[in-house]
C-alpha positions as a printed Julia matrix, in Angstrom:
257×3 Matrix{Float64}:
 -9.92   24.4   -30.99
 -8.29   21.04  -31.71
 -5.02   22.14  -30.02
 -6.96   23.38  -27.0
 -8.66   19.99  -26.68
 -5.29   18.22  -26.96
 -3.83   20.42  -24.2
 -6.83   19.7   -21.98
 -6.39   15.96  -22.56
 -2.67   16.15  -21.75
 -3.34   18.15  -18.6
 -5.96   15.62  -17.51
 -3.45   12.79  -18.04
 -0.8    14.66  -16.07
 -3.24   15.12  -13.19
 -3.94   11.37  -13.2
 -0.2    10.54  -13.32
  0.53   12.93  -10.44
 -2.3    11.41   -8.44
 -0.95    7.91   -9.06
  2.56    8.98   -8.06
  1.18   10.52   -4.87
 -0.64    7.28   -4.07
  2.54    5.33   -4.78
  4.5     7.62   -2.45
  1.93    7.12    0.3
  2.08    3.33   -0.07
  5.88    3.2    -0.08
  6.31    5.96    2.49
  3.79    4.65    5.01
  1.96    1.4     4.23
  5.11   -0.56    3.39
  7.34    1.23    5.89
  5.2     0.3     8.88
  5.54   -3.51    8.66
  9.22   -3.08    7.82
  9.74   -0.96   10.94
  8.15   -3.75   12.98
 10.46   -6.33   11.4
 13.47   -4.16   12.25
 12.16   -3.57   15.77
 11.81   -7.31   16.45
 15.23   -7.92   14.91
 16.76   -5.46   17.38
 14.91   -7.13   20.29
 16.04  -10.62   19.32
 19.62   -9.57   18.69
 21.52   -9.69   21.95
 24.77  -10.93   23.38
 22.97  -13.98   24.78
 21.43  -14.78   21.39
 24.79  -14.51   19.63
 26.54  -16.66   22.23
 23.91  -19.42   22.5
 22.84  -19.74   18.86
 24.6   -21.86   16.31
 26.85  -20.28   13.71
 24.31  -21.16   11.01
 21.46  -19.48   12.92
 23.51  -16.34   13.52
 24.42  -16.3     9.82
 20.78  -16.53    8.73
 19.8   -13.85   11.22
 22.51  -11.54    9.86
 21.15  -12.03    6.33
 17.6   -11.19    7.49
 18.91   -8.0     9.09
 20.8    -6.97    5.95
 17.81   -7.76    3.71
 15.54   -5.57    5.87
 18.05   -2.72    5.68
 18.32   -3.04    1.9
 14.53   -2.94    1.62
 14.49    0.2     3.78
 17.09    1.85    1.54
 15.23    0.85   -1.61
 11.91    2.3    -0.42
 13.61    5.54    0.61
 15.25    5.83   -2.81
 11.98    5.04   -4.6
 10.21    7.85   -2.75
 13.07   10.23   -3.56
 12.95    9.26   -7.24
  9.21    9.77   -7.6
  9.58   13.16   -5.91
 12.02   14.22   -8.6
  9.58   13.04  -11.3
  6.59   15.0   -10.03
  8.33   17.87   -8.25
  7.31   21.42   -9.03
 10.25   23.16  -10.69
 10.48   26.34   -8.69
 13.78   27.89   -9.74
 15.61   30.16   -7.35
 19.09   31.43   -6.55
 20.99   28.5    -5.0
 24.38   29.14   -3.38
 26.36   25.95   -3.93
 28.75   26.88   -1.13
 25.81   26.77    1.31
 24.65   23.49   -0.23
 28.02   21.81    0.31
 28.22   23.24    3.83
 24.92   21.51    4.6
 26.06   18.3     2.89
 29.31   18.02    4.86
 27.38   18.69    8.07
 24.8    16.01    7.27
 27.49   13.47    6.36
 29.88   14.5     9.16
 29.66   11.17   11.02
 30.61    9.0     8.06
 33.23   11.55    6.95
 34.8    11.35   10.39
 34.45    7.58   10.59
 36.23    7.05    7.27
 38.64    9.96    7.84
 37.67   11.27    4.43
 39.44   14.26    2.96
 37.06   16.55    1.08
 38.3    19.54   -0.88
 35.73   22.0    -2.28
 36.35   24.97   -4.58
 34.64   28.3    -4.16
 31.45   27.59   -6.07
 28.92   29.81   -7.86
 25.32   30.65   -7.12
 23.11   29.0    -9.72
 19.48   29.03  -10.81
 17.83   25.78   -9.8
 15.48   23.9    -7.52
 17.22   24.05   -4.14
 16.04   20.76   -2.63
 16.88   18.85   -5.8
 20.31   20.44   -6.22
 21.14   19.49   -2.64
 19.95   15.94   -3.25
 22.02   15.74   -6.45
 25.3    16.58   -4.78
 24.64   14.68   -1.54
 24.09   11.55   -3.68
 27.38   12.1    -5.52
 29.35   12.7    -2.3
 27.63    9.77   -0.54
 28.57    7.47   -3.43
 32.19    8.62   -3.21
 32.18    7.76    0.51
 30.37    4.45    0.01
 32.25    2.96   -2.96
 35.74    3.22   -1.53
 38.39    0.51   -1.42
 38.97   -1.23    1.95
 41.51    0.48    4.2
 41.79    3.45    1.83
 41.08    6.96    3.06
 38.46    8.54    0.74
 39.65   11.64   -1.1
 36.88   13.68   -2.72
 37.47   16.81   -4.8
 34.69   19.18   -5.86
 35.91   21.55   -8.55
 34.52   24.46  -10.55
 36.14   23.85  -13.93
 36.79   26.69  -16.38
 36.3    25.77  -20.03
 35.46   27.34  -23.4
 33.07   24.95  -25.1
 32.58   21.2   -25.23
 30.38   18.62  -26.92
 28.48   16.68  -24.27
 26.11   13.86  -25.28
 25.96   15.36  -28.77
 25.13   18.85  -27.48
 27.41   21.88  -27.68
 28.02   23.32  -24.21
 29.34   26.87  -23.97
 30.96   28.39  -20.87
 28.85   31.51  -21.36
 25.76   29.41  -20.7
 26.84   26.69  -18.26
 28.84   26.08  -15.11
 30.96   22.93  -15.1
 31.36   21.2   -11.73
 33.2    17.94  -11.16
 33.03   15.53   -8.2
 35.98   13.14   -8.28
 37.02   10.35   -5.91
 39.64    7.66   -5.39
 37.11    4.86   -4.98
 36.54    1.55   -6.75
 35.66    3.21  -10.08
 33.96    1.31  -12.91
 34.54    0.13  -16.46
 34.0     3.04  -18.85
 31.86    0.87  -21.11
 29.24    0.96  -18.33
 29.25    4.79  -18.09
 25.81    5.25  -19.7
 24.2     2.37  -17.8
 24.9     3.74  -14.32
 22.29    6.49  -14.78
 19.51    4.04  -15.66
 16.75    3.24  -13.19
 17.53    0.1   -11.13
 20.78   -0.46  -13.06
 23.27   -1.49  -10.4
 26.71   -2.43  -11.66
 28.24   -5.66  -10.4
 30.25   -4.89   -7.29
 31.34   -6.73   -4.18
 28.41   -7.59   -1.91
 29.95   -5.39    0.78
 28.91   -2.34   -1.25
 25.24   -1.89   -0.5
 23.46    0.16   -3.14
 19.97    0.14   -4.63
 20.85    1.24   -8.16
 18.65    4.32   -7.77
 21.05    6.98   -6.53
 22.56    7.92   -9.89
 19.2     7.6   -11.65
 17.96   10.23   -9.19
 20.99   12.41  -10.03
 20.24   12.13  -13.77
 16.58   13.02  -13.26
 17.45   16.04  -11.1
 19.97   17.32  -13.65
 17.34   16.91  -16.4
 14.8    18.79  -14.27
 17.28   21.65  -13.9
 18.05   21.77  -17.65
 21.59   20.49  -17.19
 23.72   17.5   -18.17
 25.73   14.89  -16.27
 28.49   12.55  -17.4
 30.71    9.97  -15.71
 34.24    8.71  -16.25
 35.56    5.74  -14.31
 38.78    3.76  -14.0
 38.53    0.42  -12.13
 40.33    0.55   -8.75
 41.35    4.15   -9.39
 38.19    6.22   -8.99
 35.46    8.15  -10.74
 34.76   11.66  -11.98
 31.18   12.89  -12.27
 30.77   16.09  -14.28
 27.66   18.22  -13.9
 26.8    21.08  -16.27
 24.26   23.51  -14.81
 22.78   26.43  -16.76
 23.47   30.05  -15.9
 20.12   31.15  -17.32
 16.61   29.77  -16.9
 15.75   29.66  -20.6
 18.41   27.11  -21.56
 17.13   23.72  -22.68
């Protein structure tokens, strides 16, 4: 009887939390987006060849900063909505063909891939058990980061590999090849100091980078949450000015924890 009451209380709290998250999503997704869209609309109307030619260098500089700040706010709100979706999302597991997922990702990112002349190599990948939308979001974030955090005048090279292994210890947990797939996403970007490897998956933890790299600090936190939701693990290895390798372990069976 006592346990039943405790379960009822927990369920009631979860309902309240989900309701609050839904309200938060509505505020960020609509109420805050609307005035921001108006700001961006007026920015685009003001910005013109005549404005740039007749305004002082200082005025143009301030205007450029306003434009960048509005874009960063837009990116942050989008990432916040995506993060809360991963927190409250129903975990409906299904067969997910990772080859289809990466086909969709390269299509969605085709413009930036072409613009940066990126070379992307992808192994033949397995079909896994997971939440399709979240798995797609996981890998599109990893590939997007590899395209974003690249050194100037360097052609991005991204490799997606299915790695064969026997067993490994990951974050203190024994990982066996009979139970998990191991997939790596490596790049030749700006990398990071390995001492920061754990911090990059924390919410709002953005490592110090050049201001030209525009990130919100949410992308990898979203990746970590998605991997947790799908009963997997994720690790990162970085070398400054050389690149990064993100390793994702995804379970082959639904009952793995």
